PDB file of C-alpha atoms in Angstrom:
ATOM      1  CA  MET X 182       6.779  -1.947 -18.064  1.00 49.00           C
ATOM      2  CA  SER X 183       6.205  -5.539 -19.126  1.00 53.00           C
ATOM      3  CA  ASP X 184       9.808  -5.838 -20.321  1.00 66.00           C
ATOM      4  CA  LYS X 185      11.124  -5.327 -16.773  1.00 79.00           C
ATOM      5  CA  GLN X 186      11.448  -8.043 -14.147  1.00 91.00           C
ATOM      6  CA  PRO X 187       8.804  -7.330 -11.484  1.00 96.00           C
ATOM      7  CA  VAL X 188       9.945  -6.538  -7.954  1.00 97.00           C
ATOM      8  CA  LEU X 189       6.678  -7.963  -6.599  1.00 98.00           C
ATOM      9  CA  GLU X 190       4.407 -10.572  -8.178  1.00 98.00           C
ATOM     10  CA  VAL X 191       1.108 -11.463  -6.513  1.00 98.00           C
ATOM     11  CA  ASP X 192      -0.668 -14.274  -8.344  1.00 98.00           C
ATOM     12  CA  ASP X 193      -4.238 -15.461  -7.601  1.00 97.00           C
ATOM     13  CA  LEU X 194      -3.833 -14.704  -3.890  1.00 98.00           C
ATOM     14  CA  CYS X 195      -6.511 -15.629  -1.337  1.00 97.00           C
ATOM     15  CA  VAL X 196      -6.270 -14.853   2.389  1.00 97.00           C
ATOM     16  CA  THR X 197      -8.895 -16.239   4.773  1.00 96.00           C
ATOM     17  CA  TYR X 198      -9.725 -15.407   8.403  1.00 94.00           C
ATOM     18  CA  PRO X 199     -11.721 -17.692  10.720  1.00 92.00           C
ATOM     19  CA  SER X 200     -14.865 -16.201  12.274  1.00 88.00           C
ATOM     20  CA  GLU X 201     -17.930 -17.331  14.238  1.00 86.00           C
ATOM     21  CA  LYS X 202     -20.034 -16.868  11.093  1.00 84.00           C
ATOM     22  CA  GLY X 203     -17.653 -18.883   8.953  1.00 85.00           C
ATOM     23  CA  PRO X 204     -14.455 -18.285   6.975  1.00 89.00           C
ATOM     24  CA  VAL X 205     -13.918 -14.718   5.795  1.00 92.00           C
ATOM     25  CA  GLN X 206     -12.003 -14.317   2.540  1.00 93.00           C
ATOM     26  CA  ALA X 207     -10.416 -10.903   3.094  1.00 95.00           C
ATOM     27  CA  VAL X 208      -8.362 -11.169  -0.115  1.00 97.00           C
ATOM     28  CA  SER X 209      -9.954 -13.053  -2.990  1.00 95.00           C
ATOM     29  CA  HIS X 210      -8.030 -14.199  -6.101  1.00 95.00           C
ATOM     30  CA  VAL X 211      -5.922 -11.064  -6.427  1.00 96.00           C
ATOM     31  CA  SER X 212      -3.134 -10.723  -8.998  1.00 96.00           C
ATOM     32  CA  PHE X 213      -0.877  -7.745  -9.754  1.00 97.00           C
ATOM     33  CA  LYS X 214       2.771  -6.790 -10.319  1.00 97.00           C
ATOM     34  CA  LEU X 215       5.005  -3.988  -9.085  1.00 97.00           C
ATOM     35  CA  TYR X 216       7.963  -2.937 -11.222  1.00 96.00           C
ATOM     36  CA  PRO X 217      11.386  -1.411 -10.399  1.00 96.00           C
ATOM     37  CA  GLY X 218      11.285   2.257  -9.417  1.00 94.00           C
ATOM     38  CA  GLU X 219       7.472   2.335  -9.425  1.00 96.00           C
ATOM     39  CA  ILE X 220       4.995   3.621  -6.834  1.00 96.00           C
ATOM     40  CA  LEU X 221       1.804   1.550  -6.967  1.00 97.00           C
ATOM     41  CA  GLY X 222      -1.107   2.865  -4.933  1.00 96.00           C
ATOM     42  CA  LEU X 223      -3.547   0.427  -3.307  1.00 97.00           C
ATOM     43  CA  VAL X 224      -6.808   2.130  -2.326  1.00 95.00           C
ATOM     44  CA  GLY X 225     -10.204   1.130  -1.009  1.00 90.00           C
ATOM     45  CA  GLU X 226     -12.646   1.541   1.867  1.00 88.00           C
ATOM     46  CA  SER X 227     -11.909   0.211   5.349  1.00 87.00           C
ATOM     47  CA  GLY X 228     -12.288  -3.566   5.349  1.00 87.00           C
ATOM     48  CA  SER X 229     -11.566  -3.936   1.636  1.00 92.00           C
ATOM     49  CA  GLY X 230      -8.464  -6.075   2.296  1.00 93.00           C
ATOM     50  CA  LYS X 231      -5.646  -3.538   1.819  1.00 94.00           C
ATOM     51  CA  SER X 232      -3.762  -4.105   5.080  1.00 92.00           C
ATOM     52  CA  THR X 233      -4.383  -7.849   4.926  1.00 95.00           C
ATOM     53  CA  MET X 234      -2.638  -7.792   1.555  1.00 96.00           C
ATOM     54  CA  ALA X 235       0.352  -5.975   3.058  1.00 95.00           C
ATOM     55  CA  TYR X 236       0.671  -8.368   5.988  1.00 95.00           C
ATOM     56  CA  ALA X 237       0.340 -11.362   3.672  1.00 97.00           C
ATOM     57  CA  ILE X 238       3.206 -10.075   1.495  1.00 98.00           C
ATOM     58  CA  MET X 239       5.399  -9.553   4.577  1.00 97.00           C
ATOM     59  CA  ARG X 240       4.324 -12.919   6.058  1.00 97.00           C
ATOM     60  CA  LEU X 241       3.042 -11.167   9.154  1.00 95.00           C
ATOM     61  CA  LEU X 242      -0.582 -12.354   9.104  1.00 95.00           C
ATOM     62  CA  ARG X 243      -2.251 -12.523  12.514  1.00 90.00           C
ATOM     63  CA  GLY X 244      -5.524 -13.581  14.096  1.00 87.00           C
ATOM     64  CA  GLY X 245      -5.595 -17.009  12.480  1.00 92.00           C
ATOM     65  CA  ALA X 246      -5.413 -15.564   8.961  1.00 95.00           C
ATOM     66  CA  ALA X 247      -3.789 -17.782   6.361  1.00 96.00           C
ATOM     67  CA  VAL X 248      -2.926 -17.745   2.681  1.00 97.00           C
ATOM     68  CA  THR X 249      -5.236 -20.357   1.171  1.00 96.00           C
ATOM     69  CA  ASN X 250      -4.353 -19.925  -2.493  1.00 97.00           C
ATOM     70  CA  GLY X 251      -1.847 -18.275  -4.799  1.00 97.00           C
ATOM     71  CA  THR X 252       1.755 -17.140  -4.562  1.00 98.00           C
ATOM     72  CA  ILE X 253       3.712 -14.033  -3.559  1.00 98.00           C
ATOM     73  CA  LYS X 254       7.141 -13.478  -5.094  1.00 98.00           C
ATOM     74  CA  VAL X 255       9.542 -10.683  -4.192  1.00 98.00           C
ATOM     75  CA  LEU X 256      12.528 -10.356  -6.537  1.00 97.00           C
ATOM     76  CA  GLY X 257      11.562 -13.766  -7.933  1.00 96.00           C
ATOM     77  CA  GLN X 258      11.648 -15.421  -4.489  1.00 97.00           C
ATOM     78  CA  ASP X 259       8.506 -17.168  -3.252  1.00 98.00           C
ATOM     79  CA  VAL X 260       8.127 -15.551   0.176  1.00 98.00           C
ATOM     80  CA  TYR X 261       6.229 -18.552   1.583  1.00 97.00           C
ATOM     81  CA  ALA X 262       8.948 -20.982   0.487  1.00 97.00           C
ATOM     82  CA  LEU X 263      11.467 -19.378   2.885  1.00 97.00           C
ATOM     83  CA  ASP X 264      12.206 -20.978   6.247  1.00 97.00           C
ATOM     84  CA  GLU X 265      12.110 -18.780   9.373  1.00 95.00           C
ATOM     85  CA  GLU X 266      15.814 -17.902   9.360  1.00 94.00           C
ATOM     86  CA  ALA X 267      15.871 -17.142   5.642  1.00 95.00           C
ATOM     87  CA  LEU X 268      12.715 -15.050   6.041  1.00 96.00           C
ATOM     88  CA  ARG X 269      14.289 -13.060   8.886  1.00 93.00           C
ATOM     89  CA  LYS X 270      17.247 -12.196   6.665  1.00 92.00           C
ATOM     90  CA  PHE X 271      14.995 -11.481   3.671  1.00 96.00           C
ATOM     91  CA  ARG X 272      12.839  -8.998   5.571  1.00 93.00           C
ATOM     92  CA  TRP X 273      14.278  -5.490   5.816  1.00 91.00           C
ATOM     93  CA  SER X 274      17.134  -6.316   3.427  1.00 94.00           C
ATOM     94  CA  LYS X 275      14.903  -7.205   0.418  1.00 96.00           C
ATOM     95  CA  MET X 276      11.479  -6.007   1.552  1.00 97.00           C
ATOM     96  CA  SER X 277      10.395  -3.770   4.404  1.00 96.00           C
ATOM     97  CA  MET X 278       7.290  -2.043   5.702  1.00 94.00           C
ATOM     98  CA  VAL X 279       6.358   1.348   7.122  1.00 92.00           C
ATOM     99  CA  PHE X 280       3.521   0.606   9.533  1.00 85.00           C
ATOM    100  CA  GLN X 281       0.411   2.701  10.052  1.00 78.00           C
ATOM    101  CA  SER X 282       1.088   3.626  13.686  1.00 73.00           C
ATOM    102  CA  ALA X 283       4.666   4.802  14.210  1.00 68.00           C
ATOM    103  CA  MET X 284       4.321   4.793  18.000  1.00 67.00           C
ATOM    104  CA  ASN X 285       3.338   1.114  17.998  1.00 76.00           C
ATOM    105  CA  ALA X 286       6.156   0.252  15.573  1.00 83.00           C
ATOM    106  CA  LEU X 287       8.860   1.735  17.836  1.00 90.00           C
ATOM    107  CA  ASN X 288      10.120   0.385  21.162  1.00 92.00           C
ATOM    108  CA  PRO X 289       9.059   2.957  23.784  1.00 92.00           C
ATOM    109  CA  VAL X 290      11.893   2.098  26.219  1.00 94.00           C
ATOM    110  CA  ALA X 291      14.802   2.246  23.746  1.00 95.00           C
ATOM    111  CA  THR X 292      16.335   5.305  22.131  1.00 96.00           C
ATOM    112  CA  ILE X 293      15.945   5.786  18.398  1.00 96.00           C
ATOM    113  CA  GLU X 294      19.693   5.291  18.039  1.00 96.00           C
ATOM    114  CA  GLU X 295      19.535   1.876  19.733  1.00 96.00           C
ATOM    115  CA  GLN X 296      16.671   0.758  17.516  1.00 94.00           C
ATOM    116  CA  ILE X 297      18.353   1.767  14.260  1.00 95.00           C
ATOM    117  CA  LEU X 298      21.693   0.269  15.326  1.00 95.00           C
ATOM    118  CA  ASP X 299      19.997  -2.985  16.385  1.00 93.00           C
ATOM    119  CA  THR X 300      18.340  -3.252  12.960  1.00 92.00           C
ATOM    120  CA  LEU X 301      21.584  -2.609  11.090  1.00 94.00           C
ATOM    121  CA  ARG X 302      23.807  -4.913  13.147  1.00 92.00           C
ATOM    122  CA  ALA X 303      21.244  -7.742  13.304  1.00 91.00           C
ATOM    123  CA  HIS X 304      21.329  -7.975   9.505  1.00 92.00           C
ATOM    124  CA  LYS X 305      24.947  -6.905   9.033  1.00 93.00           C
ATOM    125  CA  PRO X 306      26.918  -8.406  11.948  1.00 92.00           C
ATOM    126  CA  GLU X 307      30.172  -7.424  10.232  1.00 94.00           C
ATOM    127  CA  MET X 308      29.246  -3.763  10.632  1.00 93.00           C
ATOM    128  CA  SER X 309      31.005  -2.017  13.540  1.00 94.00           C
ATOM    129  CA  ARG X 310      29.079   0.195  15.959  1.00 94.00           C
ATOM    130  CA  SER X 311      30.755   3.300  14.553  1.00 95.00           C
ATOM    131  CA  GLN X 312      29.816   2.306  10.988  1.00 96.00           C
ATOM    132  CA  ALA X 313      26.226   1.651  12.087  1.00 95.00           C
ATOM    133  CA  LEU X 314      26.089   5.012  13.839  1.00 96.00           C
ATOM    134  CA  GLU X 315      27.424   6.725  10.722  1.00 96.00           C
ATOM    135  CA  ARG X 316      24.645   5.064   8.714  1.00 96.00           C
ATOM    136  CA  ALA X 317      22.058   6.160  11.300  1.00 96.00           C
ATOM    137  CA  VAL X 318      23.221   9.771  10.977  1.00 97.00           C
ATOM    138  CA  GLU X 319      23.035   9.482   7.183  1.00 96.00           C
ATOM    139  CA  LEU X 320      19.479   8.126   7.412  1.00 95.00           C
ATOM    140  CA  PHE X 321      18.366  10.936   9.719  1.00 95.00           C
ATOM    141  CA  ARG X 322      19.701  13.523   7.317  1.00 94.00           C
ATOM    142  CA  LEU X 323      17.921  11.760   4.469  1.00 93.00           C
ATOM    143  CA  VAL X 324      14.558  12.040   6.270  1.00 92.00           C
ATOM    144  CA  ARG X 325      15.365  15.592   7.427  1.00 92.00           C
ATOM    145  CA  ILE X 326      15.752  15.022  11.168  1.00 94.00           C
ATOM    146  CA  ASP X 327      18.568  16.544  13.206  1.00 95.00           C
ATOM    147  CA  PRO X 328      20.956  13.632  14.031  1.00 96.00           C
ATOM    148  CA  ALA X 329      21.057  14.951  17.611  1.00 95.00           C
ATOM    149  CA  ARG X 330      17.534  13.441  17.996  1.00 96.00           C
ATOM    150  CA  LEU X 331      19.000   9.939  17.693  1.00 96.00           C
ATOM    151  CA  LYS X 332      19.366  10.040  21.486  1.00 96.00           C
ATOM    152  CA  SER X 333      15.634  10.680  21.907  1.00 96.00           C
ATOM    153  CA  TYR X 334      12.985   8.184  22.963  1.00 96.00           C
ATOM    154  CA  PRO X 335       9.896   7.807  20.736  1.00 93.00           C
ATOM    155  CA  HIS X 336       7.613   9.739  23.123  1.00 93.00           C
ATOM    156  CA  GLU X 337       9.951  12.727  22.897  1.00 95.00           C
ATOM    157  CA  LEU X 338       9.311  13.114  19.168  1.00 93.00           C
ATOM    158  CA  SER X 339       6.296  14.546  17.343  1.00 90.00           C
ATOM    159  CA  GLY X 340       4.043  12.275  15.292  1.00 86.00           C
ATOM    160  CA  GLY X 341       5.621  13.478  12.052  1.00 87.00           C
ATOM    161  CA  MET X 342       9.143  12.869  13.345  1.00 91.00           C
ATOM    162  CA  ARG X 343       8.234   9.381  14.567  1.00 91.00           C
ATOM    163  CA  GLN X 344       6.858   8.569  11.121  1.00 89.00           C
ATOM    164  CA  ARG X 345      10.109   9.775   9.539  1.00 90.00           C
ATOM    165  CA  VAL X 346      12.056   7.542  11.965  1.00 93.00           C
ATOM    166  CA  VAL X 347       9.990   4.516  10.895  1.00 92.00           C
ATOM    167  CA  MET X 348      10.723   5.412   7.261  1.00 92.00           C
ATOM    168  CA  ALA X 349      14.438   5.662   8.062  1.00 93.00           C
ATOM    169  CA  ILE X 350      14.435   2.202   9.672  1.00 93.00           C
ATOM    170  CA  ALA X 351      12.500   0.739   6.724  1.00 93.00           C
ATOM    171  CA  ILE X 352      15.116   1.917   4.205  1.00 93.00           C
ATOM    172  CA  ALA X 353      18.160   1.395   6.459  1.00 94.00           C
ATOM    173  CA  LEU X 354      19.250  -1.745   4.609  1.00 94.00           C
ATOM    174  CA  GLU X 355      18.353  -0.319   1.187  1.00 93.00           C
ATOM    175  CA  PRO X 356      15.631  -2.853   0.308  1.00 95.00           C
ATOM    176  CA  PRO X 357      14.411  -2.742  -3.323  1.00 96.00           C
ATOM    177  CA  PHE X 358      10.777  -2.991  -2.155  1.00 97.00           C
ATOM    178  CA  VAL X 359       8.970  -1.042   0.587  1.00 96.00           C
ATOM    179  CA  ILE X 360       5.334  -1.310   1.686  1.00 96.00           C
ATOM    180  CA  MET X 361       3.838   1.845   3.195  1.00 94.00           C
ATOM    181  CA  ASP X 362       0.579   1.111   5.011  1.00 91.00           C
ATOM    182  CA  GLU X 363      -1.297   4.399   5.509  1.00 88.00           C
ATOM    183  CA  PRO X 364       1.880   6.121   6.779  1.00 84.00           C
ATOM    184  CA  THR X 365       0.295   9.580   7.108  1.00 80.00           C
ATOM    185  CA  THR X 366      -3.166   8.730   8.477  1.00 75.00           C
ATOM    186  CA  ALA X 367      -2.776  10.206  11.989  1.00 70.00           C
ATOM    187  CA  LEU X 368      -0.942  13.351  10.858  1.00 76.00           C
ATOM    188  CA  ASP X 369      -2.270  16.826  10.085  1.00 80.00           C
ATOM    189  CA  VAL X 370      -2.412  17.875   6.439  1.00 80.00           C
ATOM    190  CA  VAL X 371       0.691  20.085   6.540  1.00 82.00           C
ATOM    191  CA  VAL X 372       2.884  17.341   8.044  1.00 82.00           C
ATOM    192  CA  GLN X 373       1.229  14.810   5.725  1.00 83.00           C
ATOM    193  CA  LYS X 374       2.202  16.833   2.654  1.00 84.00           C
ATOM    194  CA  SER X 375       5.766  17.198   3.926  1.00 86.00           C
ATOM    195  CA  ILE X 376       6.127  13.450   4.451  1.00 85.00           C
ATOM    196  CA  LEU X 377       4.607  12.626   1.059  1.00 87.00           C
ATOM    197  CA  ASP X 378       7.079  14.972  -0.615  1.00 88.00           C
ATOM    198  CA  GLN X 379       9.882  13.223   1.265  1.00 88.00           C
ATOM    199  CA  ILE X 380       8.652   9.791   0.206  1.00 90.00           C
ATOM    200  CA  VAL X 381       8.869  10.814  -3.449  1.00 90.00           C
ATOM    201  CA  GLU X 382      12.236  12.532  -2.970  1.00 90.00           C
ATOM    202  CA  ILE X 383      13.806   9.574  -1.141  1.00 91.00           C
ATOM    203  CA  GLN X 384      12.240   7.033  -3.492  1.00 92.00           C
ATOM    204  CA  GLN X 385      13.689   8.815  -6.529  1.00 89.00           C
ATOM    205  CA  LYS X 386      17.076   9.218  -4.849  1.00 89.00           C
ATOM    206  CA  VAL X 387      17.387   5.641  -3.550  1.00 89.00           C
ATOM    207  CA  GLY X 388      15.363   3.944  -6.307  1.00 91.00           C
ATOM    208  CA  PHE X 389      13.216   1.452  -4.392  1.00 95.00           C
ATOM    209  CA  SER X 390       9.700   0.389  -5.419  1.00 97.00           C
ATOM    210  CA  VAL X 391       6.726   1.271  -3.216  1.00 97.00           C
ATOM    211  CA  LEU X 392       3.353  -0.323  -2.562  1.00 97.00           C
ATOM    212  CA  PHE X 393       1.524   2.646  -1.016  1.00 96.00           C
ATOM    213  CA  ILE X 394      -1.681   1.720   0.816  1.00 95.00           C
ATOM    214  CA  SER X 395      -4.311   4.297   1.698  1.00 91.00           C
ATOM    215  CA  HIS X 396      -8.040   4.958   1.900  1.00 88.00           C
ATOM    216  CA  ASP X 397      -7.379   8.484   0.581  1.00 87.00           C
ATOM    217  CA  PHE X 398      -8.042   8.227  -3.143  1.00 87.00           C
ATOM    218  CA  SER X 399      -6.918  11.749  -4.086  1.00 85.00           C
ATOM    219  CA  LEU X 400      -3.683  11.433  -2.103  1.00 86.00           C
ATOM    220  CA  VAL X 401      -2.722   8.204  -3.879  1.00 90.00           C
ATOM    221  CA  ALA X 402      -3.711   9.627  -7.276  1.00 88.00           C
ATOM    222  CA  GLU X 403      -1.218  12.448  -6.715  1.00 87.00           C
ATOM    223  CA  LEU X 404       1.596  10.221  -5.457  1.00 91.00           C
ATOM    224  CA  ALA X 405       1.476   6.974  -7.438  1.00 94.00           C
ATOM    225  CA  ASP X 406       2.380   5.968 -10.997  1.00 95.00           C
ATOM    226  CA  ARG X 407      -0.372   3.354 -11.095  1.00 96.00           C
ATOM    227  CA  MET X 408      -3.317   2.589  -8.867  1.00 96.00           C
ATOM    228  CA  ALA X 409      -5.010  -0.626  -7.789  1.00 97.00           C
ATOM    229  CA  VAL X 410      -8.554  -0.161  -6.488  1.00 96.00           C
ATOM    230  CA  MET X 411      -9.793  -2.794  -3.985  1.00 96.00           C
ATOM    231  CA  TYR X 412     -13.374  -3.633  -3.168  1.00 96.00           C
ATOM    232  CA  ALA X 413     -14.597  -6.533  -0.989  1.00 95.00           C
ATOM    233  CA  GLY X 414     -11.266  -8.348  -1.162  1.00 95.00           C
ATOM    234  CA  ARG X 415     -10.845  -7.991  -4.934  1.00 95.00           C
ATOM    235  CA  ILE X 416      -8.831  -5.653  -7.112  1.00 96.00           C
ATOM    236  CA  VAL X 417     -11.595  -4.241  -9.309  1.00 96.00           C
ATOM    237  CA  GLU X 418      -9.331  -1.918 -11.297  1.00 96.00           C
ATOM    238  CA  LEU X 419      -5.658  -1.485 -12.161  1.00 96.00           C
ATOM    239  CA  THR X 420      -4.954   1.787 -13.915  1.00 94.00           C
ATOM    240  CA  GLU X 421      -2.397   4.458 -14.661  1.00 93.00           C
ATOM    241  CA  THR X 422      -3.071   7.507 -12.484  1.00 92.00           C
ATOM    242  CA  SER X 423      -2.958   9.736 -15.561  1.00 89.00           C
ATOM    243  CA  SER X 424      -6.184   8.050 -16.735  1.00 88.00           C
ATOM    244  CA  LEU X 425      -8.077   9.378 -13.695  1.00 86.00           C
ATOM    245  CA  GLU X 426      -8.542  12.793 -15.314  1.00 81.00           C
ATOM    246  CA  THR X 427     -11.786  11.496 -16.848  1.00 80.00           C
ATOM    247  CA  LEU X 428     -14.501   9.114 -15.675  1.00 76.00           C
ATOM    248  CA  SER X 429     -14.699   7.073 -18.870  1.00 80.00           C
ATOM    249  CA  GLY X 430     -13.362   3.544 -19.003  1.00 82.00           C
ATOM    250  CA  HIS X 431     -13.230   2.952 -15.239  1.00 89.00           C
ATOM    251  CA  HIS X 432     -14.940   0.610 -12.794  1.00 93.00           C
ATOM    252  CA  PRO X 433     -18.202   2.069 -11.420  1.00 93.00           C
ATOM    253  CA  TYR X 434     -16.643   2.028  -7.938  1.00 94.00           C
ATOM    254  CA  THR X 435     -13.673   4.054  -9.185  1.00 92.00           C
ATOM    255  CA  GLU X 436     -16.135   6.450 -10.816  1.00 90.00           C
ATOM    256  CA  GLY X 437     -17.872   6.862  -7.461  1.00 90.00           C
ATOM    257  CA  LEU X 438     -14.585   7.586  -5.699  1.00 89.00           C
ATOM    258  CA  LEU X 439     -13.660  10.182  -8.332  1.00 87.00           C
ATOM    259  CA  LYS X 440     -17.027  11.945  -8.002  1.00 85.00           C
ATOM    260  CA  ALA X 441     -16.541  12.167  -4.229  1.00 82.00           C
ATOM    261  CA  ILE X 442     -13.253  14.121  -4.449  1.00 78.00           C
ATOM    262  CA  PRO X 443     -13.684  17.839  -3.591  1.00 73.00           C
ATOM    263  CA  GLN X 444     -12.367  20.217  -6.245  1.00 68.00           C
ATOM    264  CA  LEU X 445     -10.663  23.498  -5.356  1.00 60.00           C
ATOM    265  CA  THR X 446     -11.483  25.089  -8.719  1.00 60.00           C
ATOM    266  CA  GLY X 447     -14.619  25.332 -10.820  1.00 58.00           C
ATOM    267  CA  ASP X 448     -17.851  27.293 -10.465  1.00 61.00           C
ATOM    268  CA  HIS X 449     -20.363  24.499 -10.042  1.00 63.00           C
ATOM    269  CA  VAL X 450     -19.044  21.323  -8.444  1.00 63.00           C
ATOM    270  CA  THR X 451     -21.411  18.694  -7.093  1.00 70.00           C
ATOM    271  CA  LEU X 452     -20.014  15.995  -4.836  1.00 72.00           C
ATOM    272  CA  GLU X 453     -21.675  12.595  -5.089  1.00 79.00           C
ATOM    273  CA  GLY X 454     -21.276   9.860  -2.510  1.00 82.00           C
ATOM    274  CA  ILE X 455     -21.501   6.131  -3.202  1.00 89.00           C
ATOM    275  CA  PRO X 456     -24.847   4.844  -1.893  1.00 89.00           C
ATOM    276  CA  GLY X 457     -25.025   1.883   0.463  1.00 88.00           C
ATOM    277  CA  SER X 458     -22.233   0.152   2.379  1.00 89.00           C
ATOM    278  CA  PRO X 459     -19.541  -2.425   1.585  1.00 89.00           C
ATOM    279  CA  PRO X 460     -20.860  -5.997   1.744  1.00 91.00           C
ATOM    280  CA  ASP X 461     -20.327  -8.510   4.529  1.00 89.00           C
ATOM    281  CA  LEU X 462     -17.371 -10.643   3.385  1.00 90.00           C
ATOM    282  CA  VAL X 463     -18.988 -13.753   4.891  1.00 89.00           C
ATOM    283  CA  THR X 464     -22.123 -13.385   2.765  1.00 89.00           C
ATOM    284  CA  LEU X 465     -21.040 -11.648  -0.409  1.00 91.00           C
ATOM    285  CA  PRO X 466     -23.782 -11.010  -2.969  1.00 92.00           C
ATOM    286  CA  GLN X 467     -23.901 -13.352  -5.925  1.00 93.00           C
ATOM    287  CA  GLY X 468     -22.252 -12.094  -9.089  1.00 94.00           C
ATOM    288  CA  CYS X 469     -20.407  -8.783  -8.867  1.00 96.00           C
ATOM    289  CA  ALA X 470     -19.906  -7.776  -5.221  1.00 95.00           C
ATOM    290  CA  PHE X 471     -20.492  -4.128  -6.141  1.00 96.00           C
ATOM    291  CA  HIS X 472     -23.843  -4.614  -7.902  1.00 95.00           C
ATOM    292  CA  PRO X 473     -26.045  -3.570  -4.909  1.00 95.00           C
ATOM    293  CA  ARG X 474     -24.392  -0.101  -5.052  1.00 94.00           C
ATOM    294  CA  CYS X 475     -23.867   0.146  -8.808  1.00 94.00           C
ATOM    295  CA  PRO X 476     -26.047   2.418 -10.978  1.00 91.00           C
ATOM    296  CA  TYR X 477     -25.231   0.385 -14.105  1.00 92.00           C
ATOM    297  CA  ALA X 478     -25.969  -3.141 -12.803  1.00 93.00           C
ATOM    298  CA  GLU X 479     -28.100  -5.441 -14.947  1.00 92.00           C
ATOM    299  CA  GLY X 480     -28.400  -9.063 -16.102  1.00 93.00           C
ATOM    300  CA  PRO X 481     -25.053 -10.857 -15.636  1.00 94.00           C
ATOM    301  CA  CYS X 482     -23.994  -8.468 -12.826  1.00 95.00           C
ATOM    302  CA  PHE X 483     -26.412 -10.283 -10.501  1.00 96.00           C
ATOM    303  CA  GLU X 484     -25.299 -13.786 -11.463  1.00 94.00           C
ATOM    304  CA  GLN X 485     -21.692 -13.892 -12.681  1.00 94.00           C
ATOM    305  CA  ARG X 486     -18.493 -12.578 -11.173  1.00 92.00           C
ATOM    306  CA  PRO X 487     -16.848 -10.349 -13.808  1.00 93.00           C
ATOM    307  CA  LYS X 488     -13.302 -10.831 -15.058  1.00 89.00           C
ATOM    308  CA  LEU X 489     -10.637  -8.177 -15.563  1.00 89.00           C
ATOM    309  CA  VAL X 490     -10.874  -6.705 -19.062  1.00 90.00           C
ATOM    310  CA  GLN X 491      -8.582  -4.183 -20.740  1.00 90.00           C
ATOM    311  CA  VAL X 492     -10.202  -0.765 -21.245  1.00 87.00           C
ATOM    312  CA  GLY X 493      -7.769   1.874 -22.521  1.00 83.00           C
ATOM    313  CA  HIS X 494      -4.993   2.225 -19.929  1.00 82.00           C
ATOM    314  CA  SER X 495      -6.989   0.301 -17.319  1.00 89.00           C
ATOM    315  CA  GLU X 496      -7.829  -3.278 -16.403  1.00 93.00           C
ATOM    316  CA  VAL X 497     -11.374  -3.274 -15.069  1.00 94.00           C
ATOM    317  CA  GLU X 498     -13.370  -6.051 -13.382  1.00 95.00           C
ATOM    318  CA  CYS X 499     -16.749  -5.143 -14.827  1.00 94.00           C
ATOM    319  CA  HIS X 500     -19.330  -6.604 -17.215  1.00 92.00           C
ATOM    320  CA  PHE X 501     -20.154  -3.211 -18.745  1.00 89.00           C
ATOM    321  CA  PRO X 502     -17.175  -0.842 -18.416  1.00 84.00           C
ATOM    322  CA  GLU X 503     -18.285   0.999 -21.556  1.00 82.00           C
ATOM    323  CA  LYS X 504     -21.272   2.350 -19.594  1.00 81.00           C
ATOM    324  CA  VAL X 505     -19.038   4.324 -17.233  1.00 78.00           C
ATOM    325  CA  GLY X 506     -18.244   7.626 -18.920  1.00 62.00           C
ATOM    326  CA  GLY X 507     -18.258  11.365 -18.870  1.00 52.00           C
ATOM    327  CA  VAL X 508     -15.615  13.956 -18.117  1.00 46.00           C
ATOM    328  CA  LEU X 509     -14.689  14.504 -14.490  1.00 46.00           C
ATOM    329  CA  HIS X 510     -16.581  17.483 -12.982  1.00 43.00           C
ATOM    330  CA  GLY X 511     -17.422  18.739 -16.457  1.00 44.00           C
ATOM    331  CA  GLN X 512     -13.808  19.563 -17.353  1.00 43.00           C
TER     332      GLN X 512
END
């Protein structure tokens, strides 16, 4: 993919929050790229920095959070170099976001039709109301909702339908880049599967790139082309999802996540959790942040922060990636 112009380029990004204990670096020196037509999964435990990353890319950071280092470019444009008016036009037309809670993302006192039409006509003032309504109907059909529900208010729709509406609004202006921040978290597994299938179907049909954020490792492994694994504000591994069929050549944290996935086949499957808890971001351990939970830690792990190294199809932030091995669940 290196011969393609990236849709998203994050370079040495740091995002810091103020706190009573001191500054909290929720994202620490993170770099990665997203390419045209690609779905890149971003996974990690709660508090690892996933949503902070999304809000930083969209320039929607809250709570005193600020980008303290690095750059974010979407389609070659430095997002933080845009003034407010240029940023308003850039959002939704070049990059958009499907938020975690659909109910909070929608206006409860406006019909779905009003909200979609407002989005379209705010960015395309030359568009007539009838043209905007035609586009709204087209979007509803794309996300498999009866266009008659355009007259509904958000509370009149099920959780799955509300999530589809948020997806429709996100792609209304055909942006090349869409962030999806845990879009199926509050939904039951049947509706979740339906929406994931639709994401892939629409993405292939329309051709946009997706940064898909989730704490569900197995879900992202099934959906994405590549995966970025976050831990304590860092991306500790970037890998092709096809490489996850075995444990060898991964970060020890990725190995732990793989061992914790239940398998539906096999006679003797033992699930293994990752011992301990994620570290306090205010007082990170010296060296590798994962070393207190890592079964392979020794020597430099306690003193030096590791750098990303190439291991097969993966980039791994580990001093001893060759130690991580074995075939997943004895396959």
